[in-house]
mmCIF file of C-alpha atoms in Angstrom:
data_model
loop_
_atom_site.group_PDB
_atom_site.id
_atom_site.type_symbol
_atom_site.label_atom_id
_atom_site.label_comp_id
_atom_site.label_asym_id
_atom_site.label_seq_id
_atom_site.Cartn_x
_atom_site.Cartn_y
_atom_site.Cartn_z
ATOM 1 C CA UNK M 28 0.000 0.000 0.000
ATOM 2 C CA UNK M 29 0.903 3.515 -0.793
ATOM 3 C CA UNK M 30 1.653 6.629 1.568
ATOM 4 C CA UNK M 31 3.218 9.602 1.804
ATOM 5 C CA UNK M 32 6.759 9.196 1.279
ATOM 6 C CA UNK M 33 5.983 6.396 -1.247
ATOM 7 C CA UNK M 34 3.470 5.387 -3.765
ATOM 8 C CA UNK M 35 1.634 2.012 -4.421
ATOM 9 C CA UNK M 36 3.473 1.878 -8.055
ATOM 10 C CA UNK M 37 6.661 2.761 -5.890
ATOM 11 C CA UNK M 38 7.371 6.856 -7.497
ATOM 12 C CA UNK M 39 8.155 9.208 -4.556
ATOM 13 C CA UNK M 40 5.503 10.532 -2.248
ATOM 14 C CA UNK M 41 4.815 14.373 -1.369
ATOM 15 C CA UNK M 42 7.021 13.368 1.799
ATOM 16 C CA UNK M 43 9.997 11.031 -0.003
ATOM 17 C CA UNK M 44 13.320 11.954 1.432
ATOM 18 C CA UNK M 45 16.667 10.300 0.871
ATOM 19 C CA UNK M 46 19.990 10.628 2.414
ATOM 20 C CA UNK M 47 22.724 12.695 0.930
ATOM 21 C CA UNK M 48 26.934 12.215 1.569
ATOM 22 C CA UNK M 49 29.700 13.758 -0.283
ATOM 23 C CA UNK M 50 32.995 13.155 -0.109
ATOM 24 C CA UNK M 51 36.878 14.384 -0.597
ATOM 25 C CA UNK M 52 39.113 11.964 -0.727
ATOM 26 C CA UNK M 53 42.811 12.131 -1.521
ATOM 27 C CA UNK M 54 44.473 8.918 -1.365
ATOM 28 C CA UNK M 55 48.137 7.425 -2.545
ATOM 29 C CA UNK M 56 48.828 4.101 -4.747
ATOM 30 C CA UNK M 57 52.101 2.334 -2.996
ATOM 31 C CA UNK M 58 52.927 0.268 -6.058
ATOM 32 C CA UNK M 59 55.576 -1.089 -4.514
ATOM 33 C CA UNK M 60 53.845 -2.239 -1.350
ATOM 34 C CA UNK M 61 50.312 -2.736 -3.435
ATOM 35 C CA UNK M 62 48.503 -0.349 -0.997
ATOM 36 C CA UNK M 63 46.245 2.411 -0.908
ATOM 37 C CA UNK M 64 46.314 5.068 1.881
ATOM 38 C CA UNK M 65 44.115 7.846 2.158
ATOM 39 C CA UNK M 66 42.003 10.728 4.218
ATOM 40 C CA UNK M 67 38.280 11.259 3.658
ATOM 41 C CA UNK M 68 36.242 14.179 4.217
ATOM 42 C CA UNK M 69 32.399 13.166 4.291
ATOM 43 C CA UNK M 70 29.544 15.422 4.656
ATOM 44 C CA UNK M 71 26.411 13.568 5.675
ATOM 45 C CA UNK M 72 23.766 15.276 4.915
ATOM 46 C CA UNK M 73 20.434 13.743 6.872
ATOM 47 C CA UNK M 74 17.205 14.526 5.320
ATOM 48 C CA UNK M 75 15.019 12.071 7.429
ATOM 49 C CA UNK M 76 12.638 13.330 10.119
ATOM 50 C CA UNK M 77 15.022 10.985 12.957
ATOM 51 C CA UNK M 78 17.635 12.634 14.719
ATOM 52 C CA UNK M 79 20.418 10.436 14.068
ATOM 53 C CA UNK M 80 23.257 9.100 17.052
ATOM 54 C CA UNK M 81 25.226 6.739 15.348
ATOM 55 C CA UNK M 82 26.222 5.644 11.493
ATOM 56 C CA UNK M 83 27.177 2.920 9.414
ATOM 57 C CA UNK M 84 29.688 2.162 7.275
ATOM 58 C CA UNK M 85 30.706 -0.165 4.391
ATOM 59 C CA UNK M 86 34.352 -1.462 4.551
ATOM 60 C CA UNK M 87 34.081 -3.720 1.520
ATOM 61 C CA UNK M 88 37.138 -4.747 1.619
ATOM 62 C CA UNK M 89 37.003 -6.693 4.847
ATOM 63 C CA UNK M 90 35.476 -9.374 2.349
ATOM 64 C CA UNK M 91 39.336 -10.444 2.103
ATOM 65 C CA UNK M 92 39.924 -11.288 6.225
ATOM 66 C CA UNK M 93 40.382 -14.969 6.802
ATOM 67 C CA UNK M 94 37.045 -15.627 8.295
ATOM 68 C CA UNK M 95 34.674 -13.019 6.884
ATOM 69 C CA UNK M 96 30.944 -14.433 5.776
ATOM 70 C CA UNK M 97 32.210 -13.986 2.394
ATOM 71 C CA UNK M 98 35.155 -16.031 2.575
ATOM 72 C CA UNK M 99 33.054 -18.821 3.953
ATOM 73 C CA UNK M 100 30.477 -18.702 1.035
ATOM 74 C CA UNK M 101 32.228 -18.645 -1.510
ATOM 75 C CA UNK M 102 35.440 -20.813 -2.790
ATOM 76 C CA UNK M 103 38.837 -18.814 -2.434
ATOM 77 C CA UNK M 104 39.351 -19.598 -6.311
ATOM 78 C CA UNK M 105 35.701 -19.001 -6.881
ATOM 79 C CA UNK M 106 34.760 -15.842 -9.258
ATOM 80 C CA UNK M 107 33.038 -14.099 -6.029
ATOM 81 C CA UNK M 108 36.141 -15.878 -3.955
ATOM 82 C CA UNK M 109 39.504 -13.892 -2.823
ATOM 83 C CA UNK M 110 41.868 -16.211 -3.968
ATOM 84 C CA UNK M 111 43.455 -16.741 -0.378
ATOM 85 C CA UNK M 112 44.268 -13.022 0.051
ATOM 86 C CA UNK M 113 44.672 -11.409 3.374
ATOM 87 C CA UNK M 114 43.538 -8.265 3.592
ATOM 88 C CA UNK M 115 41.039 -5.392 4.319
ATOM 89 C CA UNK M 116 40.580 -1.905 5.623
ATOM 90 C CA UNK M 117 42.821 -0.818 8.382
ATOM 91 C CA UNK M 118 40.788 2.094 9.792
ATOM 92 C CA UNK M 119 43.527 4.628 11.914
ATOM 93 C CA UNK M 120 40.599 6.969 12.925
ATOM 94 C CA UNK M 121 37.083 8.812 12.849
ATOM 95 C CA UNK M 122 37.020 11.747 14.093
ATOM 96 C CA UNK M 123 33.815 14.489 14.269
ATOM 97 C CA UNK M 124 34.257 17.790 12.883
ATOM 98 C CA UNK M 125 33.265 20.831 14.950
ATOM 99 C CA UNK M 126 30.937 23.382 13.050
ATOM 100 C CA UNK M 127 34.367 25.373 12.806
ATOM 101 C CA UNK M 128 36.857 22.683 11.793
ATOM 102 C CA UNK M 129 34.190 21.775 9.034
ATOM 103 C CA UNK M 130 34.579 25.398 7.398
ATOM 104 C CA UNK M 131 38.193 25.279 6.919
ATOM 105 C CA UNK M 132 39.982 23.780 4.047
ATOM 106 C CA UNK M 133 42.012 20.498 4.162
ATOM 107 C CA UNK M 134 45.858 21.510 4.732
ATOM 108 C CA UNK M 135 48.021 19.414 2.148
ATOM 109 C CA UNK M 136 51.415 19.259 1.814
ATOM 110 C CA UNK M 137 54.199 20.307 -0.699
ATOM 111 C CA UNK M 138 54.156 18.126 -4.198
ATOM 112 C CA UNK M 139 56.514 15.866 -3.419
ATOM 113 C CA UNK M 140 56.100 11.954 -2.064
ATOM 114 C CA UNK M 141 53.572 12.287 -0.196
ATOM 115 C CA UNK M 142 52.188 14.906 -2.410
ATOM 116 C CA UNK M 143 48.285 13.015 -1.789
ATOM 117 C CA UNK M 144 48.404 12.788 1.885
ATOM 118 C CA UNK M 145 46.976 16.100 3.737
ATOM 119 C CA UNK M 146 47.650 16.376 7.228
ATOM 120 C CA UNK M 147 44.749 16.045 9.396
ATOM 121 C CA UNK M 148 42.186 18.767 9.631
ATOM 122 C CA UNK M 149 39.901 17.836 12.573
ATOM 123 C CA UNK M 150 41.283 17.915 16.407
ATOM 124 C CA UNK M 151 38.186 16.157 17.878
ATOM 125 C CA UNK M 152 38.972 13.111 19.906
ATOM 126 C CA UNK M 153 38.314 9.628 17.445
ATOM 127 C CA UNK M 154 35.145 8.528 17.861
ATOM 128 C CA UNK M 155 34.130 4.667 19.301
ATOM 129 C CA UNK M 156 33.811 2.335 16.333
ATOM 130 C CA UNK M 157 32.997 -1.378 16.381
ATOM 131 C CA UNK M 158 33.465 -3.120 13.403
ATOM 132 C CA UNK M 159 31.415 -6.151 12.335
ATOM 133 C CA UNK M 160 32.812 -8.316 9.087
ATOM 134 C CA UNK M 161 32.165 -5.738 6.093
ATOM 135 C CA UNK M 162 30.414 -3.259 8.448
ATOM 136 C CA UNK M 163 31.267 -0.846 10.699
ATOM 137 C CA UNK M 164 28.962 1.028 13.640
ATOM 138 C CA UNK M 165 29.865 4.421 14.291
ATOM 139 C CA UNK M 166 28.903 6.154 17.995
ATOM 140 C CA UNK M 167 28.693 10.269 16.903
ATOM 141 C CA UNK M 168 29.807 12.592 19.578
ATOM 142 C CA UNK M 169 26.877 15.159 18.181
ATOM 143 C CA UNK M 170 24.012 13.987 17.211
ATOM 144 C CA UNK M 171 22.488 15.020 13.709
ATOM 145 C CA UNK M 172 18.845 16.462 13.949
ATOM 146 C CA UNK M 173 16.695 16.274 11.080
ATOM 147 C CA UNK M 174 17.705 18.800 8.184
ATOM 148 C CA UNK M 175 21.286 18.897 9.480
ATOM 149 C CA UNK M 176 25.006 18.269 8.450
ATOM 150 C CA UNK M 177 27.934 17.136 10.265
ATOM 151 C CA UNK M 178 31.573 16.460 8.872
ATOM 152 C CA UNK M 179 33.492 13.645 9.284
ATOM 153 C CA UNK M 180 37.007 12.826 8.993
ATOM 154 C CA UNK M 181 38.792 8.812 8.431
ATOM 155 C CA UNK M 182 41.998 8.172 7.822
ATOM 156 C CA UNK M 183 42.487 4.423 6.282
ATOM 157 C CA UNK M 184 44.568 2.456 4.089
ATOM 158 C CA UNK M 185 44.813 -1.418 2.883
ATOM 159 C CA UNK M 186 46.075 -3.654 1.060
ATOM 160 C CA UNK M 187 45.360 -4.146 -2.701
ATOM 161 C CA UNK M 188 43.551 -7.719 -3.464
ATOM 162 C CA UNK M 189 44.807 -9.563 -6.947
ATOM 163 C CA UNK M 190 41.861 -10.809 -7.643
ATOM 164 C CA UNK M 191 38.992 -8.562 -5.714
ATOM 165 C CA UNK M 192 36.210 -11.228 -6.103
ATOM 166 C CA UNK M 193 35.963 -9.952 -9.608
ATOM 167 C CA UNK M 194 35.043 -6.506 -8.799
ATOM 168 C CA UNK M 195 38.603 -5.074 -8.690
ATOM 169 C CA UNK M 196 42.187 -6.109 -9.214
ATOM 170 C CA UNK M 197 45.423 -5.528 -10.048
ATOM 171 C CA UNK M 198 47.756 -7.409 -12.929
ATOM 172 C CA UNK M 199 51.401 -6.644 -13.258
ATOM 173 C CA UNK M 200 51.742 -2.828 -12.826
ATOM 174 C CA UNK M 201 47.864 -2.053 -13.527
ATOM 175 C CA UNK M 202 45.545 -1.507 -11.285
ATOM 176 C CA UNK M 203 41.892 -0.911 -11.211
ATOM 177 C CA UNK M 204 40.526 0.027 -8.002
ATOM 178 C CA UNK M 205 36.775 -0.297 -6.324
ATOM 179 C CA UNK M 206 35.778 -0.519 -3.196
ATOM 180 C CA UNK M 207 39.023 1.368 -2.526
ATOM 181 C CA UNK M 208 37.302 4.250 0.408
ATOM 182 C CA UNK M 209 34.827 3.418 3.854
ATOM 183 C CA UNK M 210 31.685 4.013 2.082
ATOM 184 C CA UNK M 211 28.128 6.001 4.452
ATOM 185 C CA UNK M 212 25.751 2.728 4.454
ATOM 186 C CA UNK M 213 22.099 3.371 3.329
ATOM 187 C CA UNK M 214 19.454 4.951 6.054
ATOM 188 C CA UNK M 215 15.954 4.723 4.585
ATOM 189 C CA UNK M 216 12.780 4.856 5.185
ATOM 190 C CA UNK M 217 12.108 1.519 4.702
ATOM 191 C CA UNK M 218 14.403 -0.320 6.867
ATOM 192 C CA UNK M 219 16.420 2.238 8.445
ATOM 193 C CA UNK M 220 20.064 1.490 8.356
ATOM 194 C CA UNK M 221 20.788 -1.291 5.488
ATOM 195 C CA UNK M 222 23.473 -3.428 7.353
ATOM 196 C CA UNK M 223 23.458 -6.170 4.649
ATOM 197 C CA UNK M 224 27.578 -7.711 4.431
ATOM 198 C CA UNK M 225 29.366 -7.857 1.249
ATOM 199 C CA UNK M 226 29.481 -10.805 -0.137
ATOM 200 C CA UNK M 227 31.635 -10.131 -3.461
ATOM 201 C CA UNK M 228 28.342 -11.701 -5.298
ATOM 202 C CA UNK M 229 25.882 -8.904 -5.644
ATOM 203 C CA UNK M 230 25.275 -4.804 -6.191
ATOM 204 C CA UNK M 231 25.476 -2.227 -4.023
ATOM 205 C CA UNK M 232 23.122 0.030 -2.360
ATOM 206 C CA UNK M 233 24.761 3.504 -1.736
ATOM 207 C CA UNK M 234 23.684 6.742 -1.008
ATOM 208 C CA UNK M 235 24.042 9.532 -3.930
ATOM 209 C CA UNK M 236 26.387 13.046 -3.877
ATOM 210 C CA UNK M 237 29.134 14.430 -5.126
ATOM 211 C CA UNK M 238 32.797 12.459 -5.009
ATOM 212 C CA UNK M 239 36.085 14.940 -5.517
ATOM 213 C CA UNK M 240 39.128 12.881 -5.199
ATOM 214 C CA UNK M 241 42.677 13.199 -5.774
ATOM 215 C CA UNK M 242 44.889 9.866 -6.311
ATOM 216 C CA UNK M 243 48.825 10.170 -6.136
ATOM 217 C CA UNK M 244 50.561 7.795 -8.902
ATOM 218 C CA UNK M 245 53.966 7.204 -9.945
ATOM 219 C CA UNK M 246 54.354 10.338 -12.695
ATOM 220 C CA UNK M 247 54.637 7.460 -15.076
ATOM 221 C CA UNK M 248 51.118 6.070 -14.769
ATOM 222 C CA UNK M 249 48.016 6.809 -16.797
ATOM 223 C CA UNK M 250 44.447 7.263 -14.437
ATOM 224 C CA UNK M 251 41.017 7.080 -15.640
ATOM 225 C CA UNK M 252 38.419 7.189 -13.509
ATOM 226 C CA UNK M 253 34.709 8.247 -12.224
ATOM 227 C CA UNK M 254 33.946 11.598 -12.972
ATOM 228 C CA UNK M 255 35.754 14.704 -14.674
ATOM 229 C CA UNK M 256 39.731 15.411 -14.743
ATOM 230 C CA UNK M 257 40.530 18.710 -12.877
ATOM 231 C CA UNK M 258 43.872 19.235 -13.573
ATOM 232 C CA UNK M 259 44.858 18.163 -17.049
ATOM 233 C CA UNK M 260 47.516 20.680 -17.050
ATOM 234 C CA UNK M 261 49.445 19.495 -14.186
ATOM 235 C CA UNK M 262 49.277 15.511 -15.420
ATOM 236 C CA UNK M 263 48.570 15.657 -19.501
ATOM 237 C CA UNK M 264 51.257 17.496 -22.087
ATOM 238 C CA UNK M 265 49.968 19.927 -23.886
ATOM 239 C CA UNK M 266 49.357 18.004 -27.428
ATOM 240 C CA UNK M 267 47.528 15.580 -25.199
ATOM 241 C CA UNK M 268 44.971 18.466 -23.958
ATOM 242 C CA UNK M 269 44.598 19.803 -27.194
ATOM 243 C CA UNK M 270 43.881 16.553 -28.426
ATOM 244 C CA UNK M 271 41.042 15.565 -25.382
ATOM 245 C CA UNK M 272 39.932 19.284 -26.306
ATOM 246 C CA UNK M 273 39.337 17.897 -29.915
ATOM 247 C CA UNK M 274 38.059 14.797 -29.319
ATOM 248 C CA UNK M 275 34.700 15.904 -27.057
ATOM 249 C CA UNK M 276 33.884 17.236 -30.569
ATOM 250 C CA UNK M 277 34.894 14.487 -32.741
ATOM 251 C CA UNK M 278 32.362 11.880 -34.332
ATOM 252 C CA UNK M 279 35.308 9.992 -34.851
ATOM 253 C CA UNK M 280 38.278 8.211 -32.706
ATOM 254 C CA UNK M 281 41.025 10.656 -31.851
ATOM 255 C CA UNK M 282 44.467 8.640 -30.528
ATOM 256 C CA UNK M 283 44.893 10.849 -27.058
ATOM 257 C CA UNK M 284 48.020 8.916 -25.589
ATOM 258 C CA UNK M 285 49.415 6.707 -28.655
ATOM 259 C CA UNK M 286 51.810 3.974 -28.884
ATOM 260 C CA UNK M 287 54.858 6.183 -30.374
ATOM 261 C CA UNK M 288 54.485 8.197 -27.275
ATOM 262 C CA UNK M 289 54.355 5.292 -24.911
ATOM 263 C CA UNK M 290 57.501 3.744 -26.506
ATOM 264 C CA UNK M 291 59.554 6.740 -26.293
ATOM 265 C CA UNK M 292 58.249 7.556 -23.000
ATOM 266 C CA UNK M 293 57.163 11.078 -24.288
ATOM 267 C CA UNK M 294 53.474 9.912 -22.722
ATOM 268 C CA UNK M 295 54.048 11.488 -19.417
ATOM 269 C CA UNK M 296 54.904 15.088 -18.034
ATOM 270 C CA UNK M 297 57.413 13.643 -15.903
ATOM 271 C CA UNK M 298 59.149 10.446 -15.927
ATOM 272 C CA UNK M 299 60.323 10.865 -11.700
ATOM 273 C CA UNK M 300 58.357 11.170 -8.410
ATOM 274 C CA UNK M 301 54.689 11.094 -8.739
ATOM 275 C CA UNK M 302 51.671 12.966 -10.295
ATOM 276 C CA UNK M 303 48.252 14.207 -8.726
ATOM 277 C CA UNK M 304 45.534 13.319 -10.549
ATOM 278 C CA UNK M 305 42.203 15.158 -9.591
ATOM 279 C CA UNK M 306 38.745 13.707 -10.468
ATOM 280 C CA UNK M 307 35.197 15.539 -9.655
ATOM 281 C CA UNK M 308 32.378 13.698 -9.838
ATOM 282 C CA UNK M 309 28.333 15.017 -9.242
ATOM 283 C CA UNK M 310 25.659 12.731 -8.196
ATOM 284 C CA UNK M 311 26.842 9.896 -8.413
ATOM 285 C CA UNK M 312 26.836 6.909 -5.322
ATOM 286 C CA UNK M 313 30.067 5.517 -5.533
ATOM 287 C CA UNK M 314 33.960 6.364 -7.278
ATOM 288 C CA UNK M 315 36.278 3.958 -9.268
ATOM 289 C CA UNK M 316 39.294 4.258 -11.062
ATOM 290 C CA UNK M 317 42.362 2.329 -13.092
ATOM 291 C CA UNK M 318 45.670 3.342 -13.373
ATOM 292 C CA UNK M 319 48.883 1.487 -15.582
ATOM 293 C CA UNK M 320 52.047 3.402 -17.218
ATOM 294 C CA UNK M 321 51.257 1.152 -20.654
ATOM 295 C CA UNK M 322 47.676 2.586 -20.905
ATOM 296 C CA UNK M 323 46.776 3.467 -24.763
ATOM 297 C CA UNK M 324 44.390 6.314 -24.492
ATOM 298 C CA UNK M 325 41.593 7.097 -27.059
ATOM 299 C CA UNK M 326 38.249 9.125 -27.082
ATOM 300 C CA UNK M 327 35.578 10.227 -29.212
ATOM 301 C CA UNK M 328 32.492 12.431 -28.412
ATOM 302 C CA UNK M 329 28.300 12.448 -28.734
ATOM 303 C CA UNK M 330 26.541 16.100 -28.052
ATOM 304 C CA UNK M 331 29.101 16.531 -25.272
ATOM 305 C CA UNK M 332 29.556 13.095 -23.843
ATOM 306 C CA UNK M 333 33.085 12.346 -23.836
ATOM 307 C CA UNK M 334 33.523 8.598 -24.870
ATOM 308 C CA UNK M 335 36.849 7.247 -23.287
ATOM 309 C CA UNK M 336 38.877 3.694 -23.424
ATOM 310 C CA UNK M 337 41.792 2.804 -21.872
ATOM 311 C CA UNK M 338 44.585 -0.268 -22.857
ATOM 312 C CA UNK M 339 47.642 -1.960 -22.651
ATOM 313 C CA UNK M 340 49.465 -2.054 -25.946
ATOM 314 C CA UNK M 341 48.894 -6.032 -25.854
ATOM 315 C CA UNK M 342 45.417 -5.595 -25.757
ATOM 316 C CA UNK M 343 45.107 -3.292 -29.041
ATOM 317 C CA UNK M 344 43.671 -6.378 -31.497
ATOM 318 C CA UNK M 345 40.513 -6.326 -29.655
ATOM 319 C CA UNK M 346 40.275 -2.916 -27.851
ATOM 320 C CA UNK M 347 41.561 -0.467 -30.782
ATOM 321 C CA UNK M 348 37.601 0.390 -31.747
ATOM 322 C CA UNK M 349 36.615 0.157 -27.939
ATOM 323 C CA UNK M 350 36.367 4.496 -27.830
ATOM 324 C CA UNK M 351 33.976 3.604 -30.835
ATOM 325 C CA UNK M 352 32.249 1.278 -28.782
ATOM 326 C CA UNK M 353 31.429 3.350 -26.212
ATOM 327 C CA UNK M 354 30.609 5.920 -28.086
ATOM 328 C CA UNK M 355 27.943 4.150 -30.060
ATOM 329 C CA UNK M 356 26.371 2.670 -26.745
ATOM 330 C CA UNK M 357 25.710 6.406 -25.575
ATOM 331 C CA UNK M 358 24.279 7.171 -28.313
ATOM 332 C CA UNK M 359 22.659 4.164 -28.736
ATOM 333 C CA UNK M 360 20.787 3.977 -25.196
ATOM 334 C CA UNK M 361 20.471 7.760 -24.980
ATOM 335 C CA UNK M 362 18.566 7.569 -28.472
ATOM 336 C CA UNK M 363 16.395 4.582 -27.541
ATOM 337 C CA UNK M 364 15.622 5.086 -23.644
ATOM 338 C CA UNK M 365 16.835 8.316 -21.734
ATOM 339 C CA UNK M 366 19.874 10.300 -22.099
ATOM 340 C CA UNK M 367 22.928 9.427 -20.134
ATOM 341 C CA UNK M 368 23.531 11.585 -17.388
ATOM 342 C CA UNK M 369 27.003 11.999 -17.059
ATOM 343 C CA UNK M 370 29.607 13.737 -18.865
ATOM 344 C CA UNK M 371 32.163 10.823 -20.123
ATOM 345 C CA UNK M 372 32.414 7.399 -20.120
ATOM 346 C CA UNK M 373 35.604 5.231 -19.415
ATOM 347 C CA UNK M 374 36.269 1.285 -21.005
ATOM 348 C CA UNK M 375 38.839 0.498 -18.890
ATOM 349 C CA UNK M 376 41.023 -2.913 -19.633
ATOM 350 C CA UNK M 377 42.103 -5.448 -17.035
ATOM 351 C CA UNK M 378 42.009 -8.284 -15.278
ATOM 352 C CA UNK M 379 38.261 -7.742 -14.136
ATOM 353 C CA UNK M 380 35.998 -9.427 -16.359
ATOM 354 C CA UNK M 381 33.192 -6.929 -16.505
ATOM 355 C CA UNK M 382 32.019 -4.647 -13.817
ATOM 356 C CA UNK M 383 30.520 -1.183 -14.183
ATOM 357 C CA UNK M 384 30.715 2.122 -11.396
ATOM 358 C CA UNK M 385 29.370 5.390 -12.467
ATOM 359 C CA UNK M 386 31.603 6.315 -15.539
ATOM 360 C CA UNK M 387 33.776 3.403 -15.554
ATOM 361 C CA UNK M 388 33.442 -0.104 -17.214
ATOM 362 C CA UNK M 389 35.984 -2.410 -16.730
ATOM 363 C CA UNK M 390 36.108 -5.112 -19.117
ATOM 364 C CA UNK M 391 39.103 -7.851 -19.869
ATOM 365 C CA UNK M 392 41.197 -8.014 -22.806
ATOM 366 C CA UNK M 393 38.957 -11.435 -23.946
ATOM 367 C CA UNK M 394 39.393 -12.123 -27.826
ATOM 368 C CA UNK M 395 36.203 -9.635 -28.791
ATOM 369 C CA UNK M 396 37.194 -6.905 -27.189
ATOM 370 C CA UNK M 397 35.304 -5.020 -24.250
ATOM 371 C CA UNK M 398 31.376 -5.867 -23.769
#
């Protein structure tokens, strides 16, 4: 039966309301140790009528602990399985902003090695966490009231799975990251807070808002990822910007990194120390991204959709029409259904054999190329 927040054929009531978080991440890729680090900034925004005392949080990655529910459902070689991996999310602290300390910008420091890894902006005590497999509770020192925001601060890191139950990986030097930040858990107003584990098998039910994230590479990597590039200048040459510039326009593919380039090593704007890349993405529930320094980039674009793909040179039989691809399935669905929503789409090759986040699709080499 209908009612005010929903109706009987399930379209929002006069009264709907859904949660809202957005976050600012900045985060570093230790290829050498295959781990992530990072600090998030989240801004939970609570638009139900209950004043809320305590959160929950997704740590997906907790999937690859020796013991978790999803290592005991599913074989370690299994698709859904973590192929004997120990790992997950090592959680250094949550800490409450004040009203003040949620004002004031993150500090970061000098480009340099640790160019991604700003210092700490809230001084609030952490707060008590308990963690349960893939789930974490969270005790607030301040309530949030109905209509209100608060800020939070977590500093985390882990390390990176080879085969992430088919969802994320890394092969060789290339990585493609999900599941990579503690993600706000669902509060609804149909079962309140959605506490369901991660099994590796299955979607995900996330909350929507806006993602701006910086990831710190060695300066010889290539990163695509979920939402729009903020700072081509700092980690693009210029022929390369003129070229992206050219191919939002283009009905046909334009080669934005090429092979020549790659080979000569010309593809980067420096081969020492690391780069900053700098993604911003609106609306969306949830961030991904792949990085490798033998990534082939090419792009085409439809009425201002930028159609992306990303490769390894050994991959090029099969993935040398994949901007095309993509391209034609914008255009495709957008002509036949509803228009897509987001400014570009990335094909993204790997060892993950098909999985889609916002703006990414990452699809294996396979012998036809990407789905």
């Amino acid at each position: 039966p209908g009612n005010e927040i929903r109706r009987p054929n399930g379209s929002p009531g006069r009264q709907y309301w859904q949660q809202r978080v957005d976050y600012r991440i900045r985060a570093t890729l230790d290829t050498a140790g295959k781990r992530i680090s990072g600090l998030e900034a989240i801004q939970y925004t609570n638009n139900s009528p209950d004043t809320l005392r305590y959160l929950w949080f997704q740590l997906d990655q907790n999937l690859f602990r020796p013991g978790s529910t999803g290592s005991l459902l599913f074989a370690s070689e299994s698709r859904f399985g973590g192929a004997g991996f120990a790992g997950g999310f090592e959680i250094d602290s949550v800490v409450q902003c004040s009203a003040t300390e949620a004002k004031q910008p993150t500090k970061r420091r000098r480009r340099g090695k640790a160019a991604a890894q700003p210092e700490p902006r809230c001084g609030s005590a952490p707060l008590r966490t308990r963690v349960d497999d893939t789930m974490m509770y969270l005790d607030l020192a301040r309530a949030v009231p109905p209509g209100q925001k608060t800020t939070l601060e977590l500093s985390y890191g882990f390390n990176i799975p080879e085969h992430g139950a088919d969802r994320m990986g890394r092969e060789g030097s290339l990585y493609q990251i999900a599941q990579w930040y503690p993600r706000l858990a669902v509060y609804d107003d149909v079962h309140g807070w959605n506490t369901d584990q991660y099994l590796g098998q299955g979607e995900f039910y996330l909350e929507y808002g806006n993602i701006d994230y910086e990831v710190t590479v060695p300066a010889g990597y290539i990163v695509a990822g979920t939402g729009v590039l903020q700072n081509p200048a700092d980690v693009l040459t210029a022929a390369q910007r003129q070229r992206l510039a050219a191919a939002l326009k283009s009905d046909t593919t334009v080669r934005i990194v090429t092979a020549p380039e790659l080979a000569s090593g010309t593809a980067r704007p420096a081969s020492q120390g690391s780069l900053t890349w700098r993604f911003k993405a609106e609306n969306v529930r949830d961030a991904a991204w792949s990085a490798s320094p033998e990534y082939l980039w090419d792009a085409s674009g439809w009425e201002g959709v930028l159609a992306q793909a990303f490769y390894r040179p050994s991959a090029s039989d099969t993935w040398k029409d994949a901007a095309k691809m993509s391209r034609f399935s914008i255009q495709e669905y957008s002509t036949r259904w509803f228009s897509y929503p987001y400014p570009q789409i990335s094909a993204v090759e790997g060892p993950v054999s098909g999985m889609e986040y916002p703006m990414v699709a990452m699809e294996a080499k396979g012998d036809s190329g990407p789905d």
